XYZ file of C-alpha atoms in Angstrom:
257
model
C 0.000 0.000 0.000
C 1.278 3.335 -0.328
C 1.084 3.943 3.105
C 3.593 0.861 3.740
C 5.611 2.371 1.032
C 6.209 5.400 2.662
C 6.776 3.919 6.072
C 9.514 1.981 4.526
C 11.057 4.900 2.876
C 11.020 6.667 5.767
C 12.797 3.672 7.764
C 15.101 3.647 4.670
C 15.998 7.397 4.764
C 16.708 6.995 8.729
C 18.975 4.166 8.244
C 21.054 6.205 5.891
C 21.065 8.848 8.345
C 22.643 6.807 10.826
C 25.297 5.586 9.068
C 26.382 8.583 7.513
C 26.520 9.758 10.799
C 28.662 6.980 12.006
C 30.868 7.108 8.749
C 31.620 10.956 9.353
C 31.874 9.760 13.623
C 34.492 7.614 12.588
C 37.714 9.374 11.865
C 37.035 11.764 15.133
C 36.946 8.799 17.031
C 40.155 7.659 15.222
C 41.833 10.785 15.796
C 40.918 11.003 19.452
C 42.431 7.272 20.077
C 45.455 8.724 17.949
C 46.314 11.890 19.614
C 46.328 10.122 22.784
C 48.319 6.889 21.948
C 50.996 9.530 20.425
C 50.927 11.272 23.033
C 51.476 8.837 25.564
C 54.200 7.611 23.633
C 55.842 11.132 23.319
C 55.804 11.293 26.402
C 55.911 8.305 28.502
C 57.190 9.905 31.807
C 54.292 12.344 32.001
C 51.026 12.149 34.127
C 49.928 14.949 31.881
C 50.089 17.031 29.084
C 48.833 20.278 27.319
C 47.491 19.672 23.727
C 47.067 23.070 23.393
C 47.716 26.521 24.997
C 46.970 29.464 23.094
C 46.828 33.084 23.677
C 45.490 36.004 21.515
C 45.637 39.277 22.323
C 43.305 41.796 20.861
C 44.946 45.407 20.906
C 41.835 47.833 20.003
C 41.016 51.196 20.568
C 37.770 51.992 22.836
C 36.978 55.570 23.513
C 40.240 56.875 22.677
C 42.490 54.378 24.458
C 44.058 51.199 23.591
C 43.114 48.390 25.808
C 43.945 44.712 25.134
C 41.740 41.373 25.061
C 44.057 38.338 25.579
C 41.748 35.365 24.836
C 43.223 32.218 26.569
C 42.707 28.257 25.632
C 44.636 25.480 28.155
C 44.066 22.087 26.830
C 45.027 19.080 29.167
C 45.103 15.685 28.892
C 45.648 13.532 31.341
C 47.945 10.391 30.397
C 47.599 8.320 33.771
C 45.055 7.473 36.674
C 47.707 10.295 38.909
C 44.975 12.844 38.590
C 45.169 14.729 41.928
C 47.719 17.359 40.444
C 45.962 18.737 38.025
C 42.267 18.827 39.565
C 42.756 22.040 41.195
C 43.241 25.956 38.565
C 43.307 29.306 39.344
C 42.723 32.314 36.746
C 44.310 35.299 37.614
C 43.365 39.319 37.683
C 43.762 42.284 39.353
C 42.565 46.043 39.927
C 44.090 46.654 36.118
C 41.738 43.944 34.535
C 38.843 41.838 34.767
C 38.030 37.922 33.230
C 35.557 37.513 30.712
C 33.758 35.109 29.702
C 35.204 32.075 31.667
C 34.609 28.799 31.242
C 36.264 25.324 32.275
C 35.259 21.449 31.617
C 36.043 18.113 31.682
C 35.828 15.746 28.684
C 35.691 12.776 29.854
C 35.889 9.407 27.557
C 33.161 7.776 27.311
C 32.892 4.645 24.675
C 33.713 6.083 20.991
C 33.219 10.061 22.331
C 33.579 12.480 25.411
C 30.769 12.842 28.095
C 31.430 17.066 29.064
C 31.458 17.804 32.694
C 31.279 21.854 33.035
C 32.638 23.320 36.370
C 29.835 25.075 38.015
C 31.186 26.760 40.405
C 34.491 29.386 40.233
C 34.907 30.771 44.010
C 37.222 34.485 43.894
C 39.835 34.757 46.378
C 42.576 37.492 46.934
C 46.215 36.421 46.461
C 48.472 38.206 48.789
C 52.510 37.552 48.127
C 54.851 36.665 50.841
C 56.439 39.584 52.540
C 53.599 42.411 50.311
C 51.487 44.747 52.574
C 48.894 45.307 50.052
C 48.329 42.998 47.328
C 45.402 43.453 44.783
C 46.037 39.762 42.808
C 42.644 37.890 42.624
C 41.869 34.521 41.699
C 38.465 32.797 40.316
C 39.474 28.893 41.933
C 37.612 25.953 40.445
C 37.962 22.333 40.664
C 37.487 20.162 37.214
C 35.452 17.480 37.908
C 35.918 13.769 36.455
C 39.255 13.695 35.823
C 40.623 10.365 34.365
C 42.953 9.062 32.617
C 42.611 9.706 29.116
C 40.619 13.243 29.830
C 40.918 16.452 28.866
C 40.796 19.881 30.738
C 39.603 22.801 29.230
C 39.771 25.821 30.309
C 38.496 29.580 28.155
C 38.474 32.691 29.334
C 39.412 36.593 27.958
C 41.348 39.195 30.219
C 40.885 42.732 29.587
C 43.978 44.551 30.349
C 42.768 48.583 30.673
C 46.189 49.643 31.670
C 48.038 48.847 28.073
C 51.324 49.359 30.017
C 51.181 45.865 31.537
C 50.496 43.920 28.286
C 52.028 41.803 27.528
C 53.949 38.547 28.578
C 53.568 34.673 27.322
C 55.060 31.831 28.872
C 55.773 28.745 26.968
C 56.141 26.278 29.786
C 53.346 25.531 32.602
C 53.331 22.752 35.053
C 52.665 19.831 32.602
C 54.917 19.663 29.141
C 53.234 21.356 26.366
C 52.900 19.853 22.473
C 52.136 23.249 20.911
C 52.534 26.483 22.485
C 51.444 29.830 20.918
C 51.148 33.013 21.326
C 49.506 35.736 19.016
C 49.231 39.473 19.040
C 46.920 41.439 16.593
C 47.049 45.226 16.491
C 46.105 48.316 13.908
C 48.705 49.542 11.637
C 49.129 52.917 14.421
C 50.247 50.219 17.141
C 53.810 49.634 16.991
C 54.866 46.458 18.220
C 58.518 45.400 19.646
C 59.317 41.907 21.619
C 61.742 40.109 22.338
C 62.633 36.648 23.051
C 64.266 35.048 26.453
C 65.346 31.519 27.159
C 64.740 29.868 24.060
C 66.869 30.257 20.722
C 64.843 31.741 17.668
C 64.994 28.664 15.396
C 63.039 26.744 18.646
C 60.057 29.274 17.719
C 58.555 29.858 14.517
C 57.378 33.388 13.836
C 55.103 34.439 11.296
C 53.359 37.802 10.558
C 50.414 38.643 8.344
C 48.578 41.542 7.416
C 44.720 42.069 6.630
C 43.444 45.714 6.002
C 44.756 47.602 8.837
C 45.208 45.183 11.042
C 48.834 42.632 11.532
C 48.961 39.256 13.580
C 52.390 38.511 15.007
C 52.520 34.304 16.079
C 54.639 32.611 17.929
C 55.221 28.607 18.733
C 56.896 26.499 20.236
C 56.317 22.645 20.027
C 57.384 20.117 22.518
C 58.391 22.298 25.748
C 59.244 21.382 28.785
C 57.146 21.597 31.977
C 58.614 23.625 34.771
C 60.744 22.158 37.236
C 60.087 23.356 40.437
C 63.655 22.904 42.395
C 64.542 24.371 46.262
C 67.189 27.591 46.326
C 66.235 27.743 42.388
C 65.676 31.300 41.060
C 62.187 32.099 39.995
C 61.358 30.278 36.895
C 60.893 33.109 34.548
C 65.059 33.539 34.890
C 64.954 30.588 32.767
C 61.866 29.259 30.973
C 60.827 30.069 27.438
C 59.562 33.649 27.276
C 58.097 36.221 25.113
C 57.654 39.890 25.988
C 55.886 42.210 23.590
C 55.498 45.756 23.931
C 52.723 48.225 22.394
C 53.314 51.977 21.552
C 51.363 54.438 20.255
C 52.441 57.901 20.350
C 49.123 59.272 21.616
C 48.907 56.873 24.519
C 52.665 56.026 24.585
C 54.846 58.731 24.113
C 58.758 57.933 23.790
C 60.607 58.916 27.419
């Protein structure tokens, strides 16, 4: 009957459905198996490791003054069952900025895919410095929840610096090694731009720069770095880590001293 005809094609049309759906599925799945047996491989002496951490900043004009929007992206995974190091994050700001947009998660592996596990809760705290009298660091705290091995730990957020004269400083190590490391600064053609490089050998980073209308993007990365070793009587870490420092100037804003 025509009705059982169209019943059928309907069944039909759902049963291609599903395994395009499952044909496309595949390679992700594929790739997620992949990135972690590489990884685990890479770097078999590890509990963890960042995928990913990236860092954009935004230099803009708003009212007449530059400000900056550094948009940030920490990707962990976790390569054993030792999970207890890495439950616990802090973001950081102070009286010159403020966090936007912040959000954390845990993917957690679940058959052929993730199951995501947002944090809920992000509880501010002041940070006050050994031996400082007043001290106006703040903290959003959070806890990811779920962590395994074989999860990963996302965290997103933007800073708005207001005060242009503390932009800007990346660095390439963190407490876990990291496979690709980058940092990226886009400003308008009236923005001059000067960094410099500490601890690390140019060939180690590739630099590129492009231009599009008005506006350049300087990049920097670094693949493969080391995580920070954490050693007693050693100097403080940015004497000796991988580290960028970029400068802004604009005449208006910046004049030359």
């Amino acid at each position: 009957s025509p009705l059982k005809i169209f019943a059928n094609a309907r069944a039909l049309k759902k049963l291609v459905q599903a395994v395009c759906f499952l044909l496309a599925a595949a390679p992700l799945y594929a790739q997620k198996d992949n990135i972690y047996n590489d990884l685990r491989k890479k770097y078999s002496n590890e509990n963890a490791v960042f995928v990913s951490r990236k860092e954009h900043a935004d230099i803009k004009f708003e009212k007449g003054k530059l400000v900056v929007y550094s948009h940030v992206y920490d990707e962990l995974l976790l390569l054993t069952d030792k999970t207890s190091s890495f439950i616990d994050r802090n973001v950081y700001w102070s009286s010159f900025s403020e966090i936007q947009d912040l959000e954390a998660r845990t993917l957690v592996p679940d058959g052929n895919g993730y199951k995501t596990l947002k944090v809920k809760d992000f509880n501010k705290s002041n940070e006050i410095s050994e031996g400082t009298f007043y001290d106006d660091l703040r903290s959003y705290d959070f806890v990811f929840p779920g962590l395994a091995n074989g999860a990963r730990a996302i965290v997103s957020y933007t800073k708005k610096l207001n005060d242009p004269h503390l932009y800007g400083q990346f660095y390439f190590s963190s407490f876990a090694p990291t496979d690709d490391a980058e940092y990226s600064v886009t400003f308008p053609s009236d923005v001059k731009i000067h960094y410099k490089l500490f601890n690390a050998k140019d060939s180690a980073v590739q630099f590129t720069s492009k231009t599009s209308g008005k506006n350049t993007t300087y990049t920097w990365i670094m693949h493969g770095v080391k995580k920070i070793k954490n050693e007693d009587n050693a100097p403080s870490f940015s004497y000796y880590i991988p580290t960028i420092i970029v400068q802004g100037r604009y005449d208006m804003v910046c004049p030359p001293q």
